[in-house]
Each structure stands twice: as structure tokens, then as C-alpha cells.
CSV table of C-alpha atoms and ligand atoms in Angstrom, one decimal:
chain,number,residue,atom,x,y,z
Y,418,MET,CA,-14.2,-28.0,23.1
Y,419,ILE,CA,-17.7,-28.8,21.6
Y,420,ASN,CA,-18.4,-32.5,21.7
Y,421,LEU,CA,-20.8,-33.9,19.1
Y,422,HIS,CA,-22.8,-37.1,19.7
Y,423,ILE,CA,-24.6,-38.2,16.6
Y,424,LEU,CA,-27.8,-40.0,17.6
Y,425,GLY,CA,-29.0,-40.2,14.0
Y,426,GLY,CA,-28.8,-38.6,10.6
Y,427,PHE,CA,-25.2,-39.3,9.7
Y,428,GLN,CA,-24.8,-41.5,6.5
Y,429,GLU,CA,-28.5,-41.9,6.9
Y,430,TYR,CA,-31.5,-40.1,5.2
Y,431,GLY,CA,-33.7,-39.3,8.2
Y,432,ARG,CA,-33.6,-39.7,12.1
Y,433,ASN,CA,-31.8,-36.4,12.5
Y,434,CYS,CA,-30.7,-35.9,16.1
Y,435,PHE,CA,-27.5,-34.4,17.4
Y,436,LEU,CA,-26.4,-34.0,21.0
Y,437,ILE,CA,-24.0,-31.1,21.6
Y,438,GLU,CA,-22.0,-31.1,24.8
Y,439,HIS,CA,-19.6,-28.4,26.1
Y,440,GLU,CA,-17.9,-29.6,29.2
Y,441,GLU,CA,-16.2,-26.3,30.2
Y,442,THR,CA,-19.6,-24.6,30.7
Y,443,ASP,CA,-21.5,-27.8,31.5
Y,444,THR,CA,-23.9,-27.1,28.6
Y,445,ARG,CA,-25.9,-29.8,26.7
Y,446,ILE,CA,-28.3,-29.1,23.9
Y,447,MET,CA,-30.0,-31.2,21.3
Y,448,LEU,CA,-30.4,-30.2,17.6
Y,449,ASP,CA,-33.5,-31.8,16.1
Y,450,CYS,CA,-35.1,-35.0,17.4
Y,451,GLY,CA,-36.3,-37.0,14.5
Y,452,VAL,CA,-37.1,-40.6,13.5
Y,453,GLN,CA,-36.3,-42.6,10.4
Y,454,ASN,CA,-39.6,-42.7,8.4
Y,455,GLY,CA,-41.0,-46.1,7.5
Y,456,GLN,CA,-42.9,-49.0,8.9
Y,457,PRO,CA,-41.9,-49.2,11.7
Y,458,GLU,CA,-40.2,-45.8,12.3
Y,459,VAL,CA,-36.7,-46.1,13.7
Y,460,TYR,CA,-35.9,-43.9,16.8
Y,461,PRO,CA,-32.6,-42.4,17.8
Y,462,PRO,CA,-31.0,-44.1,20.9
Y,463,LEU,CA,-32.4,-41.7,23.5
Y,464,THR,CA,-32.0,-42.5,27.2
Y,465,PRO,CA,-33.4,-40.9,30.4
Y,466,GLU,CA,-29.8,-39.8,31.2
Y,467,ILE,CA,-29.6,-37.8,27.9
Y,468,ALA,CA,-33.2,-36.5,28.2
Y,469,GLN,CA,-32.7,-35.3,31.7
Y,470,SER,CA,-29.3,-33.7,31.2
Y,471,LEU,CA,-30.4,-31.3,28.3
Y,472,ASP,CA,-30.5,-27.6,28.8
Y,473,ALA,CA,-32.5,-26.9,25.6
Y,474,VAL,CA,-33.7,-28.5,22.3
Y,475,PHE,CA,-33.8,-26.7,19.0
Y,476,LEU,CA,-35.9,-27.7,16.0
Y,477,SER,CA,-34.9,-26.7,12.4
Y,478,HIS,CA,-38.4,-27.5,11.0
Y,479,VAL,CA,-41.4,-29.7,11.5
Y,480,HIS,CA,-40.7,-32.7,9.2
Y,481,ASN,CA,-41.0,-36.1,11.0
Y,482,ASP,CA,-37.3,-36.9,10.4
Y,483,HIS,CA,-36.5,-33.9,12.6
Y,484,ILE,CA,-39.2,-33.9,15.3
Y,485,GLY,CA,-40.8,-37.4,15.4
Y,486,ALA,CA,-38.9,-38.6,18.5
Y,487,LEU,CA,-39.8,-35.6,20.6
Y,488,PRO,CA,-42.6,-37.4,22.5
Y,489,LEU,CA,-40.1,-40.1,23.4
Y,490,LEU,CA,-37.7,-37.5,24.7
Y,491,ALA,CA,-40.5,-36.0,26.9
Y,492,ASP,CA,-41.4,-39.5,28.0
Y,493,MET,CA,-37.8,-40.0,29.2
Y,494,GLY,CA,-38.0,-36.9,31.3
Y,495,TYR,CA,-37.1,-33.9,29.2
Y,496,GLU,CA,-38.9,-30.9,30.7
Y,497,GLY,CA,-37.1,-27.9,29.2
Y,498,ALA,CA,-37.9,-25.6,26.3
Y,499,VAL,CA,-38.2,-26.8,22.7
Y,500,TRP,CA,-37.2,-23.8,20.5
Y,501,LEU,CA,-38.6,-23.4,17.0
Y,502,SER,CA,-39.8,-20.6,14.7
Y,503,GLN,CA,-43.2,-19.2,15.0
Y,504,ALA,CA,-44.1,-20.5,11.5
Y,505,SER,CA,-43.0,-24.0,12.6
Y,506,PHE,CA,-45.0,-23.7,15.8
Y,507,ALA,CA,-48.1,-22.8,13.9
Y,508,GLN,CA,-48.0,-26.2,12.1
Y,509,LEU,CA,-47.8,-28.4,15.2
Y,510,ASP,CA,-51.5,-29.0,15.9
Y,511,PRO,CA,-52.1,-31.9,13.5
Y,512,ILE,CA,-48.7,-33.3,14.2
Y,513,GLN,CA,-49.4,-33.5,18.0
Y,514,GLN,CA,-52.8,-35.0,17.2
Y,515,HIS,CA,-51.1,-37.7,15.2
Y,516,TRP,CA,-48.6,-38.4,18.0
Y,517,LYS,CA,-51.5,-39.0,20.4
Y,518,GLN,CA,-53.1,-41.5,18.0
Y,519,LYS,CA,-50.1,-43.6,17.3
Y,520,ASN,CA,-50.7,-47.2,18.3
Y,521,SER,CA,-47.1,-48.3,17.8
Y,522,ALA,CA,-45.5,-45.4,19.6
Y,523,PRO,CA,-42.7,-46.4,22.0
Y,524,TYR,CA,-43.9,-43.7,24.5
Y,525,GLN,CA,-47.0,-43.0,26.5
Y,526,ILE,CA,-49.3,-41.0,24.2
Y,527,THR,CA,-49.7,-38.3,26.9
Y,528,ALA,CA,-46.0,-37.6,26.7
Y,529,ALA,CA,-46.7,-35.3,23.8
Y,530,ASP,CA,-48.6,-33.0,26.1
Y,531,LYS,CA,-45.5,-32.4,28.2
Y,532,LEU,CA,-43.5,-30.8,25.5
Y,533,ARG,CA,-42.9,-27.1,26.2
Y,534,PHE,CA,-42.7,-25.5,22.7
Y,535,THR,CA,-41.1,-22.1,22.8
Y,536,PRO,CA,-41.4,-20.2,19.5
Y,537,PHE,CA,-39.1,-17.2,18.7
Y,538,SER,CA,-40.7,-14.3,16.8
Y,539,PRO,CA,-40.0,-13.4,13.1
Y,540,GLU,CA,-38.5,-10.1,14.4
Y,541,SER,CA,-35.8,-11.9,16.3
Y,542,LYS,CA,-34.1,-13.0,13.0
Y,543,GLY,CA,-30.4,-12.3,12.9
Y,544,GLN,CA,-30.3,-11.2,16.6
Y,545,SER,CA,-28.6,-12.9,19.4
Y,546,ILE,CA,-31.0,-14.7,21.7
Y,547,VAL,CA,-29.3,-15.1,25.1
Y,548,LEU,CA,-30.4,-18.2,27.1
Y,549,SER,CA,-27.7,-18.1,29.7
Y,550,GLU,CA,-24.2,-16.7,30.5
Y,551,HIS,CA,-22.8,-19.5,28.3
Y,552,LEU,CA,-25.4,-20.1,25.7
Y,553,SER,CA,-26.9,-17.9,23.0
Y,554,PHE,CA,-28.2,-18.5,19.5
Y,555,GLU,CA,-29.2,-16.8,16.3
Y,556,TRP,CA,-31.3,-18.0,13.4
Y,557,GLY,CA,-32.1,-17.3,9.7
Y,558,HIS,CA,-34.4,-18.8,7.1
Y,559,SER,CA,-33.1,-22.0,5.4
Y,560,GLY,CA,-35.4,-22.2,2.4
Y,561,HIS,CA,-36.5,-25.8,2.9
Y,562,MET,CA,-40.1,-25.3,4.0
Y,563,LEU,CA,-42.4,-22.9,5.8
Y,564,GLY,CA,-40.7,-22.1,9.1
Y,565,SER,CA,-37.4,-23.9,8.4
Y,566,VAL,CA,-34.3,-22.2,10.0
Y,567,TRP,CA,-30.6,-22.6,10.4
Y,568,TYR,CA,-28.9,-21.8,13.7
Y,569,ILE,CA,-25.7,-20.3,15.0
Y,570,PHE,CA,-25.0,-21.3,18.6
Y,571,ARG,CA,-22.4,-19.6,20.8
Y,572,ILE,CA,-21.4,-21.9,23.7
Y,573,GLY,CA,-18.7,-20.5,26.0
Y,574,GLU,CA,-16.0,-19.2,23.7
Y,575,GLU,CA,-17.0,-21.5,20.8
Y,576,SER,CA,-19.5,-21.4,18.0
Y,577,LEU,CA,-21.4,-23.9,15.9
Y,578,PHE,CA,-23.4,-23.7,12.7
Y,579,TYR,CA,-26.3,-26.1,12.1
Y,580,SER,CA,-27.9,-25.8,8.7
Y,581,GLY,CA,-31.0,-27.9,9.4
Y,582,ASP,CA,-32.4,-29.0,6.1
Y,583,MET,CA,-31.5,-26.3,3.6
Y,584,VAL,CA,-32.4,-25.3,0.1
Y,585,LEU,CA,-30.3,-22.5,-1.5
Y,586,ASP,CA,-32.5,-21.8,-4.5
Y,587,SER,CA,-36.1,-22.4,-3.5
Y,588,ILE,CA,-38.6,-20.7,-5.7
Y,589,THR,CA,-41.0,-20.1,-2.8
Y,590,PHE,CA,-38.9,-19.7,0.3
Y,591,GLN,CA,-36.2,-17.4,1.4
Y,592,THR,CA,-32.7,-18.5,2.4
Y,593,GLU,CA,-30.4,-16.1,4.1
Y,594,PRO,CA,-26.7,-16.7,4.4
Y,595,PRO,CA,-25.4,-16.7,7.9
Y,596,ALA,CA,-23.6,-13.4,8.9
Y,597,GLN,CA,-20.8,-15.2,10.6
Y,598,SER,CA,-18.4,-17.4,8.6
Y,599,ALA,CA,-15.9,-19.1,10.9
Y,600,PHE,CA,-17.0,-21.8,13.3
Y,601,GLN,CA,-15.4,-24.5,15.5
Y,602,LEU,CA,-18.0,-27.0,14.2
Y,603,ALA,CA,-20.5,-26.9,11.2
Y,604,ILE,CA,-23.2,-29.5,10.7
Y,605,ILE,CA,-24.4,-29.2,7.1
Y,606,ASP,CA,-27.2,-30.8,5.2
Y,607,SER,CA,-25.8,-32.7,2.2
Y,608,GLY,CA,-29.0,-34.6,1.4
Y,609,HIS,CA,-28.5,-34.7,-2.3
Y,610,GLY,CA,-24.7,-34.3,-2.2
Y,611,GLY,CA,-24.2,-37.4,-4.3
Y,612,GLN,CA,-25.5,-35.7,-7.4
Y,613,VAL,CA,-25.7,-32.5,-9.4
Y,614,THR,CA,-29.3,-31.6,-10.2
Y,615,SER,CA,-30.3,-28.4,-11.8
Y,616,ARG,CA,-33.6,-26.9,-10.8
Y,617,THR,CA,-34.2,-25.5,-14.3
Y,618,THR,CA,-33.6,-28.8,-16.0
Y,619,SER,CA,-35.9,-30.6,-13.5
Y,620,GLU,CA,-38.6,-28.0,-14.2
Y,621,GLN,CA,-38.3,-28.3,-18.0
Y,622,THR,CA,-38.4,-32.1,-17.9
Y,623,LEU,CA,-41.4,-32.0,-15.6
Y,624,LEU,CA,-43.3,-29.6,-17.8
Y,625,LYS,CA,-42.6,-31.8,-20.8
Y,626,ALA,CA,-43.9,-34.8,-18.9
Y,627,LEU,CA,-47.2,-33.0,-18.2
Y,628,ASN,CA,-47.6,-32.0,-21.9
Y,629,ASP,CA,-51.1,-33.6,-22.6
Y,630,SER,CA,-53.9,-31.3,-21.5
Y,631,GLU,CA,-56.5,-34.2,-21.9
Y,632,VAL,CA,-54.7,-36.3,-19.3
Y,633,SER,CA,-55.0,-36.5,-15.5
Y,634,TYR,CA,-51.6,-36.5,-13.8
Y,635,GLN,CA,-50.7,-37.0,-10.2
Y,636,ILE,CA,-47.7,-35.4,-8.5
Y,637,PRO,CA,-47.1,-36.9,-5.0
Y,638,VAL,CA,-46.4,-34.2,-2.5
Y,639,SER,CA,-46.2,-33.9,1.3
Y,640,LEU,CA,-46.3,-30.5,3.1
Y,641,SER,CA,-43.0,-29.1,2.1
Y,642,GLY,CA,-41.1,-26.4,0.3
Y,643,LYS,CA,-40.9,-28.8,-2.7
Y,644,ALA,CA,-44.7,-29.0,-2.9
Y,645,CYS,CA,-45.0,-25.2,-2.9
Y,646,ASP,CA,-42.3,-24.9,-5.6
Y,647,LEU,CA,-43.9,-27.5,-7.8
Y,648,ILE,CA,-47.4,-26.1,-7.5
Y,649,LEU,CA,-46.4,-22.5,-8.1
Y,650,THR,CA,-44.2,-23.4,-11.0
Y,651,ILE,CA,-46.9,-25.5,-12.7
Y,652,TYR,CA,-49.6,-23.0,-12.1
Y,653,LYS,CA,-47.5,-20.3,-13.8
Y,654,GLN,CA,-46.0,-22.4,-16.6
Y,655,LEU,CA,-49.2,-24.2,-17.6
Y,656,PRO,CA,-51.8,-21.4,-17.5
Y,657,GLY,CA,-54.6,-23.4,-19.2
Y,658,ARG,CA,-54.6,-26.4,-16.9
Y,659,ARG,CA,-56.7,-27.2,-13.8
Y,660,LEU,CA,-54.9,-28.0,-10.6
Y,661,PHE,CA,-56.4,-30.2,-7.8
Y,662,LEU,CA,-54.9,-29.8,-4.3
Y,663,ASP,CA,-55.8,-32.0,-1.3
Y,664,GLN,CA,-57.2,-30.1,1.6
Y,665,ALA,CA,-54.0,-30.2,3.7
Y,666,VAL,CA,-51.9,-28.9,0.8
Y,667,ARG,CA,-54.4,-26.1,0.2
Y,668,ASN,CA,-54.3,-25.2,3.9
Y,669,HIS,CA,-50.5,-25.3,3.9
Y,670,LEU,CA,-50.4,-22.7,1.0
Y,671,ALA,CA,-52.7,-20.5,3.0
Y,672,ASP,CA,-50.5,-20.8,6.1
Y,673,CYS,CA,-47.6,-19.6,4.0
Y,674,LEU,CA,-49.4,-16.3,3.5
Y,675,SER,CA,-49.6,-15.8,7.3
Y,676,TYR,CA,-45.8,-16.0,7.5
Y,677,ALA,CA,-44.9,-14.0,4.4
Y,678,ALA,CA,-41.5,-13.0,5.8
Y,679,ASN,CA,-40.5,-16.6,4.9
Y,680,LEU,CA,-41.3,-16.0,1.2
Y,681,ASN,CA,-39.2,-14.8,-1.6
Y,682,ILE,CA,-40.1,-11.5,-3.2
Y,683,GLY,CA,-43.2,-11.6,-5.3
Y,684,MET,CA,-44.3,-15.0,-4.0
Y,685,LYS,CA,-47.0,-13.7,-1.6
Y,686,GLU,CA,-48.8,-12.2,-4.6
Y,687,ARG,CA,-48.3,-15.3,-6.7
Y,688,LEU,CA,-49.7,-17.5,-3.9
Y,689,GLU,CA,-52.7,-15.1,-3.4
Y,690,ASN,CA,-53.5,-15.2,-7.1
Y,691,LEU,CA,-53.3,-19.0,-7.1
Y,692,LEU,CA,-55.6,-19.4,-4.1
Y,693,ARG,CA,-58.2,-17.1,-5.6
Y,694,ASP,CA,-58.1,-18.7,-9.1
Y,695,GLU,CA,-61.1,-20.9,-10.1
Y,696,ARG,CA,-58.9,-23.3,-12.0
Y,697,VAL,CA,-57.3,-24.4,-8.7
Y,698,THR,CA,-59.7,-26.5,-6.7
Y,699,ILE,CA,-59.8,-28.7,-3.6
Y,700,LEU,CA,-59.6,-32.4,-4.3
Y,701,THR,CA,-62.6,-34.2,-2.9
Y,702,THR,CA,-62.5,-37.7,-4.3
Y,703,ASP,CA,-59.9,-40.4,-4.9
Y,704,HIS,CA,-60.8,-40.7,-8.5
Y,705,ALA,CA,-59.6,-38.4,-11.3
Y,706,SER,CA,-62.9,-37.4,-12.9
Y,707,GLU,CA,-61.4,-34.4,-14.8
Y,708,ALA,CA,-58.3,-33.8,-16.7
Y,709,GLY,CA,-55.7,-31.8,-14.8
Y,710,ILE,CA,-52.8,-32.1,-12.4
Y,711,TYR,CA,-53.5,-33.6,-9.0
Y,712,PHE,CA,-51.3,-32.8,-6.0
Y,713,THR,CA,-51.6,-35.2,-3.1
Y,714,ALA,CA,-49.7,-38.0,-1.4
Y,715,ASN,CA,-52.7,-40.3,-1.5
Y,716,LYS,CA,-53.3,-42.5,-4.5
Y,717,ILE,CA,-55.7,-41.1,-7.0
Y,718,CYS,CA,-57.2,-43.6,-9.4
Y,719,GLY,CA,-57.2,-42.8,-13.1
Y,720,THR,CA,-54.1,-40.6,-13.1
Y,721,LYS,CA,-50.7,-40.9,-14.7
Y,722,PHE,CA,-48.1,-40.9,-11.9
Y,723,ILE,CA,-45.2,-38.4,-12.1
Y,724,PRO,CA,-42.5,-39.6,-9.7
Y,725,VAL,CA,-40.6,-36.5,-8.6
Y,726,ASP,CA,-38.9,-38.3,-5.7
Y,727,SER,CA,-37.8,-41.5,-7.3
Y,728,ALA,CA,-34.2,-42.5,-7.8
Y,729,ALA,CA,-35.4,-44.7,-10.6
Y,730,HIS,CA,-36.5,-41.5,-12.5
Y,731,PRO,CA,-33.5,-39.1,-12.1
Y,732,GLU,CA,-34.8,-37.0,-14.9
Y,733,LEU,CA,-37.9,-36.1,-13.0
Y,734,PHE,CA,-36.2,-35.8,-9.6
Y,735,TYR,CA,-36.8,-32.4,-7.9
Y,736,LYS,CA,-34.3,-31.5,-5.2
Y,737,ALA,CA,-35.2,-30.5,-1.6
Y,738,HIS,CA,-31.7,-30.6,-0.2
Y,739,PRO,CA,-28.3,-29.3,-1.3
Y,740,ASP,CA,-26.7,-31.2,-4.2
Y,741,GLN,CA,-22.9,-31.3,-4.7
Y,742,LYS,CA,-22.8,-27.8,-6.2
Y,743,ASP,CA,-24.9,-26.4,-3.4
Y,744,VAL,CA,-22.7,-27.9,-0.7
Y,745,GLU,CA,-19.6,-26.5,-2.5
Y,746,LYS,CA,-21.3,-23.1,-2.6
Y,747,LEU,CA,-22.1,-23.3,1.1
Y,748,LEU,CA,-18.5,-24.1,2.0
Y,749,GLN,CA,-17.3,-21.0,0.3
Y,750,SER,CA,-19.1,-18.9,3.0
Y,751,ILE,CA,-18.8,-21.3,6.0
Y,752,GLN,CA,-15.4,-22.3,7.3
Y,753,ALA,CA,-15.2,-24.7,10.2
Y,754,GLU,CA,-12.5,-26.5,12.1
Y,755,ARG,CA,-14.7,-29.6,11.9
Y,756,LEU,CA,-17.3,-30.3,9.3
Y,757,VAL,CA,-20.1,-32.8,9.5
Y,758,PHE,CA,-22.2,-33.6,6.4
Y,759,PHE,CA,-25.5,-35.1,7.4
Y,760,HIS,CA,-28.8,-36.3,5.8
Y,761,SER,CA,-26.9,-38.2,3.1
Y,762,LYS,CA,-27.3,-41.9,2.3
Y,763,PRO,CA,-23.9,-43.7,2.6
Y,764,GLN,CA,-23.4,-43.9,-1.2
Y,765,ASP,CA,-24.2,-40.2,-1.6
Y,766,PHE,CA,-21.9,-39.3,1.3
Y,767,SER,CA,-19.0,-41.2,-0.3
Y,768,LYS,CA,-19.6,-39.5,-3.7
Y,769,LEU,CA,-19.7,-36.1,-2.0
Y,770,ILE,CA,-16.4,-36.6,-0.1
Y,771,ALA,CA,-14.7,-37.9,-3.2
Y,772,TYR,CA,-15.8,-34.9,-5.2
Y,773,MET,CA,-15.1,-32.1,-2.7
Y,774,PRO,CA,-12.0,-30.1,-3.2
Y,775,LYS,CA,-9.7,-30.9,-0.3
Y,776,GLU,CA,-9.0,-27.3,0.6
Y,777,LEU,CA,-12.7,-26.8,1.3
Y,778,THR,CA,-13.3,-29.8,3.5
Y,779,LEU,CA,-10.0,-30.5,5.2
Y,780,ASN,CA,-9.4,-27.4,7.4
Y,781,GLY,CA,-9.8,-29.7,10.4
Y,782,GLY,CA,-11.1,-32.9,8.9
Y,783,VAL,CA,-14.4,-34.1,7.8
Y,784,TYR,CA,-16.2,-36.4,10.2
Y,785,LYS,CA,-16.3,-39.8,8.5
V,1117,ZN,ZN1,-37.2,-31.6,5.9
V,1118,ZN,ZN1,-34.9,-33.9,6.8
């Protein structure tokens, strides 16, 4: 029997951290090791006993709510491998720098140096990677951001699906369905499961909100698949307009080209064109001196703010996780004796459970 200990991420948007235990084979793995974003960040309840008993850690992608607690895990004595995709691995440098500069960290800053990141190659996609007699895994792209993956684990005689953060219809990034469909346990991202939000409608509303070519607009973005989608869409749909990208966002788009196997068909060329185009420039000040569309998380003075993340502006909301319809679609190809929906706020989780057809969720019971 696979035992699941949820250390964060259930009825919670952030702090994703799951401990998987298989007593028969004495196997213990951790899926993601994140913090709840905010001031202060909230850490999962890790202990030295947990850290020192793990056989392996697997990361779905490099967002803070999936990896931010890794230095604490190392500080508590974890010395094993931290598996992740090569594209995720390539993005770690600035993150590790940030860990070492954190004043408020609940770990010694040198702990970050102890982490033994172990990337798997793009060529290993869909293949079984055997770690021991009792443990093997397989991965595929999950469409959420550069390097994001889902996992299938085989532990003893049982199998487990972990979606990580997933986007089924990203414009930029590929999502592959898992080849296997029946699992003992499936842990599925339902981040936007409390709503139905169409990508086409969000796009149309957004383009309408950006209608004045004399105005400076700011779209707040972090390094994410959502940022790539928004930039590529606006670049294509508003051909006369100037786009200003902050340096980190610009670098991130260039990184995407280095891992083109992550991208949907045609997106490599679209990204190359965008990065070559004179109307796309690097943002150098915090003041909007020219009309155009500014992509950065930092406040730019003199712009009209377009809130693509805000619950207060559902019409402009642009999804980065499965909504109700996406979860339903996922469950048509993934059957599990036990299902766990994670990454949802409590009110979204309740709405999702109330909405889901019982035959899809109750083959063994939904973890509540
Ligand atoms: Zn994420
Ligand atoms: Zn997340």
C-alpha cells in the first residue's frame, strides 16, 4: 500500500510537498518541497527524521511553491539525489543565489550547497528510469512552464501518478498525456478547479483591454509558462505595438529556445522572431517613457495596470493550472483507486468536488 503524507499543498495554494511511503519495500520519496509564498514564507513541517529517511526527492518544476523548502530539507540532513528535468536544472543558478542571500531563512545558508541536483536528459522522456529493485519512474512534459514535468512512479507492485503543476492547453509549452492510465494513487493539480475559464475568452478580453496604442500598459509576470503565453500572444495579435520585457523575462524566453523539445510545434520560430524584432526591447527604467506594453513584476510608473492574476478581475484572469473542465478531461484518461486534488484554495476545492461527476472521482474515494 502506498501511504501519502501531505506536508503542504492540500486545500492550499502553495507549499506543495508530499511524502510517499511504501512499507513493503521500505521506500520513501518526496514529491516537491515548496513553501507558501508571502511575508514570511510558510514552510512544510519537515523534520530530521523525514529528511534522513528519504530515498529520493523529485521536483516537478522550479517555482518557489515547489522547491523553496529544499535548503531546509538539506539542513535537516537530506543527502540524496534531487531529481528534475534538465531544463529545470538550467534555471537553478539565480534561485540558489537567492537562497544564500535570504536573511529570514530557517536554515543555514550554506545548506543550499549540499543539495545534490540530478537532472534527467530530454531523451529519457517516456522511458522507465530504474533507481532500485523497487523504485522506477517515468516523466513527460506538463505544459506549466519551461522544464515542468509530471511523473509516474512504480514502487513495488504499485503505481502513482503525480501531475505537478499542469496546463493542458498552453500556447507555448507541450503537454503529453501519460501512457499509463490506471494507478493506485493519483495526485492531480486542480489549482483553478473552482472555475471554468476559457483561454480564448481571456485572450479576447485582454486584447480589448490593451486597445489604445497611445497608452503604456503593464502586465505583471513572473518567470512562467503564463508569461511566455501572454507575451507570444500579444506580440502576434498586436503587430503594431512595442513590447518592453525586463531582463530576466527576456533571458527566460531565450532559455526556452535552448530546450525546444519543451515547446509546441511552431513556437521555436515564433520565439526566435520575437527575440530578433526591434519592437521588442529590454526594459531599462522603472518609468514608462514610451507607449507600449510592459512585462515585468516590478512596478513601472506611468502605466495602466492589467491584473491578469486577480480574483477581483475574473474577466482578465489568465489560467496557469487546470480549471474544472481541465480536471474533468484529465480524469477521463487517468483512473486511480485514490485521487488527491492539490493546489486548490479550500473554496475552489469544495466547488470542484461538488461539480465532479461521482463516477469520475469515486472509484476509491477522493481524499477530503
Ligand atoms: Zn508553478
Ligand atoms: Zn505551484
